[in-house]
Amino acid sequence: MLLNRLRTAVDADHSQYLVADHDADISREFTTGGTGLIGPTGDAAVVYTGTAYGPVRLTVEAHDVPPALDPESWDEVVDVSFELPSARLAIRTLMSGPAATVDIASGGGAYWLRLHARGRDDARDDPKGENDEPIEEHLIVVWPADRIPGVPHAVVHKATDRVGAYHRHEETRRGGWTSSTAEFRTSPARWSVPDWVRWPDEPGVQVPVDQAVLRSARLDLTVTAVTVYRTGCLILLNVHARRSDLDLPGWKRFSDVAQHGFGFPGHSVRRPLHPDALRLSIAWPGQPPVISAKARDTDSQQPDGPTLVGCWHGATVMGDFVVADHRAWLWPRPPAHSLQLTVQWPALGVPPTTVTLDGGRIAAAY
């Protein structure tokens, strides 16, 4: 029987929100435990969303007996064992704290929590639909249950979206979970990225370049290397930004832009390139310029011609200095011709600047 229901919206932060006992200590590391959606961690767990920053429609229901399983209208359905000693289930965000609390009338103790999710893949590009309503929706159902020795801490009833496949792939690659913690009752979606979107998960051959694009009081841009793979090549761009004569607000904006690269502060990294963001283009004899873009990893349709996908790699902030690395994936591998690489960064005052890369060395490296 349904005892309590709450309908609300929770703002995802860094593609996550938390469910926990009201009195739980949540200062810990989380994974999905191999489920791709939520990790079984006792009295607190992280829920991984497709929405990076923004609203997720959420319903929480407390039952006194196990509810009927109905996975048809959902992309992901996972049961995890959960401890609720305070008999209060809290929904929290990583940065903003408590978002909602649901009283569990059955009292404190051991519970099962069933999380349903849909719309995670679509919400990666924009969290809201045409009517400004959240695209992603979750349903959490909680009911009391004793822990039974030998029963897995998580049961995956359905696992079909690419967000979950990505998390399972990454946790397996890092060795971050043990398969015995979860039982799969479905064939989970597998994570794979088309060749024109990302470089393969295999060793490449690095060709040193060290080609300066710009040297100024505030900014150094250098093409440091090209890593060559069987399917394409990865162009590595290093950024050194300095405060120089900028006031503090000006430096904060300058450094934020330098760190984001192909993205842009306040602009979703899944959307097309911001007009002021870092842009690259590359051309060779017989090939018009190929311009950097933000390809969707769900794009399974092979493009008609070469693609250049801009990717953020990492940044280090040290007071009045920023060091950042950005990458661009060129698919397929170009021919052994002279390559004209043009770099432009409107927000940092970098005009279109062209450098020449030795296509012969790149082609011969692999």
mmCIF file with all atom_site columns, N, CA and C in Angstrom, residues 274-297:
data_model
loop_
_atom_site.group_PDB
_atom_site.id
_atom_site.type_symbol
_atom_site.label_atom_id
_atom_site.label_alt_id
_atom_site.label_comp_id
_atom_site.label_asym_id
_atom_site.label_entity_id
_atom_site.label_seq_id
_atom_site.pdbx_PDB_ins_code
_atom_site.Cartn_x
_atom_site.Cartn_y
_atom_site.Cartn_z
_atom_site.occupancy
_atom_site.B_iso_or_equiv
_atom_site.pdbx_formal_charge
_atom_site.auth_seq_id
_atom_site.auth_comp_id
_atom_site.auth_asym_id
_atom_site.auth_atom_id
_atom_site.pdbx_PDB_model_num
ATOM 1  N N  . HIS A 1 274 ? 30.084 27.612 -28.521 1.00 0.00 ? 274 HIS A N  1
ATOM 2  C CA . HIS A 1 274 ? 29.750 29.015 -28.262 1.00 0.00 ? 274 HIS A CA 1
ATOM 3  C C  . HIS A 1 274 ? 30.532 29.882 -29.249 1.00 0.00 ? 274 HIS A C  1
ATOM 4  N N  . PRO A 1 275 ? 29.941 30.962 -29.762 1.00 0.00 ? 275 PRO A N  1
ATOM 5  C CA . PRO A 1 275 ? 30.646 31.763 -30.774 1.00 0.00 ? 275 PRO A CA 1
ATOM 6  C C  . PRO A 1 275 ? 31.950 32.382 -30.295 1.00 0.00 ? 275 PRO A C  1
ATOM 7  N N  . ASP A 1 276 ? 32.143 32.541 -28.971 1.00 0.00 ? 276 ASP A N  1
ATOM 8  C CA . ASP A 1 276 ? 33.375 33.120 -28.445 1.00 0.00 ? 276 ASP A CA 1
ATOM 9  C C  . ASP A 1 276 ? 34.367 32.088 -27.940 1.00 0.00 ? 276 ASP A C  1
ATOM 10 N N  . ALA A 1 277 ? 34.012 30.801 -28.047 1.00 0.00 ? 277 ALA A N  1
ATOM 11 C CA . ALA A 1 277 ? 34.869 29.741 -27.511 1.00 0.00 ? 277 ALA A CA 1
ATOM 12 C C  . ALA A 1 277 ? 36.020 29.436 -28.460 1.00 0.00 ? 277 ALA A C  1
ATOM 13 N N  . LEU A 1 278 ? 36.938 28.599 -27.982 1.00 0.00 ? 278 LEU A N  1
ATOM 14 C CA . LEU A 1 278 ? 38.052 28.127 -28.796 1.00 0.00 ? 278 LEU A CA 1
ATOM 15 C C  . LEU A 1 278 ? 37.524 27.390 -30.020 1.00 0.00 ? 278 LEU A C  1
ATOM 16 N N  . ARG A 1 279 ? 38.068 27.717 -31.197 1.00 0.00 ? 279 ARG A N  1
ATOM 17 C CA . ARG A 1 279 ? 37.672 27.049 -32.435 1.00 0.00 ? 279 ARG A CA 1
ATOM 18 C C  . ARG A 1 279 ? 38.926 26.683 -33.227 1.00 0.00 ? 279 ARG A C  1
ATOM 19 N N  . LEU A 1 280 ? 38.916 25.503 -33.789 1.00 0.00 ? 280 LEU A N  1
ATOM 20 C CA . LEU A 1 280 ? 39.993 25.060 -34.665 1.00 0.00 ? 280 LEU A CA 1
ATOM 21 C C  . LEU A 1 280 ? 39.411 24.703 -36.024 1.00 0.00 ? 280 LEU A C  1
ATOM 22 N N  . SER A 1 281 ? 40.227 24.815 -37.045 1.00 0.00 ? 281 SER A N  1
ATOM 23 C CA . SER A 1 281 ? 39.897 24.248 -38.347 1.00 0.00 ? 281 SER A CA 1
ATOM 24 C C  . SER A 1 281 ? 41.168 23.715 -38.956 1.00 0.00 ? 281 SER A C  1
ATOM 25 N N  . ILE A 1 282 ? 41.020 22.705 -39.796 1.00 0.00 ? 282 ILE A N  1
ATOM 26 C CA . ILE A 1 282 ? 42.185 22.100 -40.432 1.00 0.00 ? 282 ILE A CA 1
ATOM 27 C C  . ILE A 1 282 ? 41.850 21.800 -41.885 1.00 0.00 ? 282 ILE A C  1
ATOM 28 N N  . ALA A 1 283 ? 42.826 21.998 -42.755 1.00 0.00 ? 283 ALA A N  1
ATOM 29 C CA . ALA A 1 283 ? 42.624 21.780 -44.183 1.00 0.00 ? 283 ALA A CA 1
ATOM 30 C C  . ALA A 1 283 ? 43.905 21.230 -44.794 1.00 0.00 ? 283 ALA A C  1
ATOM 31 N N  . TRP A 1 284 ? 43.757 20.545 -45.934 1.00 0.00 ? 284 TRP A N  1
ATOM 32 C CA . TRP A 1 284 ? 44.892 20.065 -46.709 1.00 0.00 ? 284 TRP A CA 1
ATOM 33 C C  . TRP A 1 284 ? 44.488 20.088 -48.182 1.00 0.00 ? 284 TRP A C  1
ATOM 34 N N  . PRO A 1 285 ? 45.414 19.926 -49.088 1.00 0.00 ? 285 PRO A N  1
ATOM 35 C CA . PRO A 1 285 ? 45.091 20.035 -50.508 1.00 0.00 ? 285 PRO A CA 1
ATOM 36 C C  . PRO A 1 285 ? 43.903 19.154 -50.909 1.00 0.00 ? 285 PRO A C  1
ATOM 37 N N  . GLY A 1 286 ? 42.908 19.783 -51.528 1.00 0.00 ? 286 GLY A N  1
ATOM 38 C CA . GLY A 1 286 ? 41.717 19.069 -51.958 1.00 0.00 ? 286 GLY A CA 1
ATOM 39 C C  . GLY A 1 286 ? 40.658 18.922 -50.893 1.00 0.00 ? 286 GLY A C  1
ATOM 40 N N  . GLN A 1 287 ? 40.943 19.374 -49.657 1.00 0.00 ? 287 GLN A N  1
ATOM 41 C CA . GLN A 1 287 ? 39.980 19.248 -48.557 1.00 0.00 ? 287 GLN A CA 1
ATOM 42 C C  . GLN A 1 287 ? 39.641 20.627 -48.012 1.00 0.00 ? 287 GLN A C  1
ATOM 43 N N  . PRO A 1 288 ? 38.372 21.064 -48.118 1.00 0.00 ? 288 PRO A N  1
ATOM 44 C CA . PRO A 1 288 ? 37.971 22.335 -47.499 1.00 0.00 ? 288 PRO A CA 1
ATOM 45 C C  . PRO A 1 288 ? 38.188 22.279 -45.994 1.00 0.00 ? 288 PRO A C  1
ATOM 46 N N  . PRO A 1 289 ? 38.273 23.429 -45.325 1.00 0.00 ? 289 PRO A N  1
ATOM 47 C CA . PRO A 1 289 ? 38.504 23.431 -43.878 1.00 0.00 ? 289 PRO A CA 1
ATOM 48 C C  . PRO A 1 289 ? 37.479 22.603 -43.109 1.00 0.00 ? 289 PRO A C  1
ATOM 49 N N  . VAL A 1 290 ? 37.984 21.767 -42.219 1.00 0.00 ? 290 VAL A N  1
ATOM 50 C CA . VAL A 1 290 ? 37.147 20.982 -41.312 1.00 0.00 ? 290 VAL A CA 1
ATOM 51 C C  . VAL A 1 290 ? 37.126 21.727 -39.986 1.00 0.00 ? 290 VAL A C  1
ATOM 52 N N  . ILE A 1 291 ? 35.945 22.167 -39.549 1.00 0.00 ? 291 ILE A N  1
ATOM 53 C CA . ILE A 1 291 ? 35.818 23.054 -38.385 1.00 0.00 ? 291 ILE A CA 1
ATOM 54 C C  . ILE A 1 291 ? 35.431 22.249 -37.154 1.00 0.00 ? 291 ILE A C  1
ATOM 55 N N  . SER A 1 292 ? 36.044 22.574 -36.019 1.00 0.00 ? 292 SER A N  1
ATOM 56 C CA . SER A 1 292 ? 35.769 21.857 -34.775 1.00 0.00 ? 292 SER A CA 1
ATOM 57 C C  . SER A 1 292 ? 34.314 22.004 -34.394 1.00 0.00 ? 292 SER A C  1
ATOM 58 N N  . ALA A 1 293 ? 33.773 20.924 -33.824 1.00 0.00 ? 293 ALA A N  1
ATOM 59 C CA . ALA A 1 293 ? 32.366 20.888 -33.440 1.00 0.00 ? 293 ALA A CA 1
ATOM 60 C C  . ALA A 1 293 ? 32.228 20.105 -32.154 1.00 0.00 ? 293 ALA A C  1
ATOM 61 N N  . LYS A 1 294 ? 31.037 20.130 -31.576 1.00 0.00 ? 294 LYS A N  1
ATOM 62 C CA . LYS A 1 294 ? 30.712 19.344 -30.390 1.00 0.00 ? 294 LYS A CA 1
ATOM 63 C C  . LYS A 1 294 ? 29.829 18.178 -30.810 1.00 0.00 ? 294 LYS A C  1
ATOM 64 N N  . ALA A 1 295 ? 30.418 17.137 -31.350 1.00 0.00 ? 295 ALA A N  1
ATOM 65 C CA . ALA A 1 295 ? 29.637 16.001 -31.826 1.00 0.00 ? 295 ALA A CA 1
ATOM 66 C C  . ALA A 1 295 ? 28.992 15.275 -30.647 1.00 0.00 ? 295 ALA A C  1
ATOM 67 N N  . ARG A 1 296 ? 27.807 14.769 -30.875 1.00 0.00 ? 296 ARG A N  1
ATOM 68 C CA . ARG A 1 296 ? 27.128 13.942 -29.873 1.00 0.00 ? 296 ARG A CA 1
ATOM 69 C C  . ARG A 1 296 ? 27.679 12.529 -29.936 1.00 0.00 ? 296 ARG A C  1
ATOM 70 N N  . ASP A 1 297 ? 27.930 11.931 -28.775 1.00 0.00 ? 297 ASP A N  1
ATOM 71 C CA . ASP A 1 297 ? 28.437 10.564 -28.806 1.00 0.00 ? 297 ASP A CA 1
ATOM 72 C C  . ASP A 1 297 ? 27.341 9.568  -29.159 1.00 0.00 ? 297 ASP A C  1
#
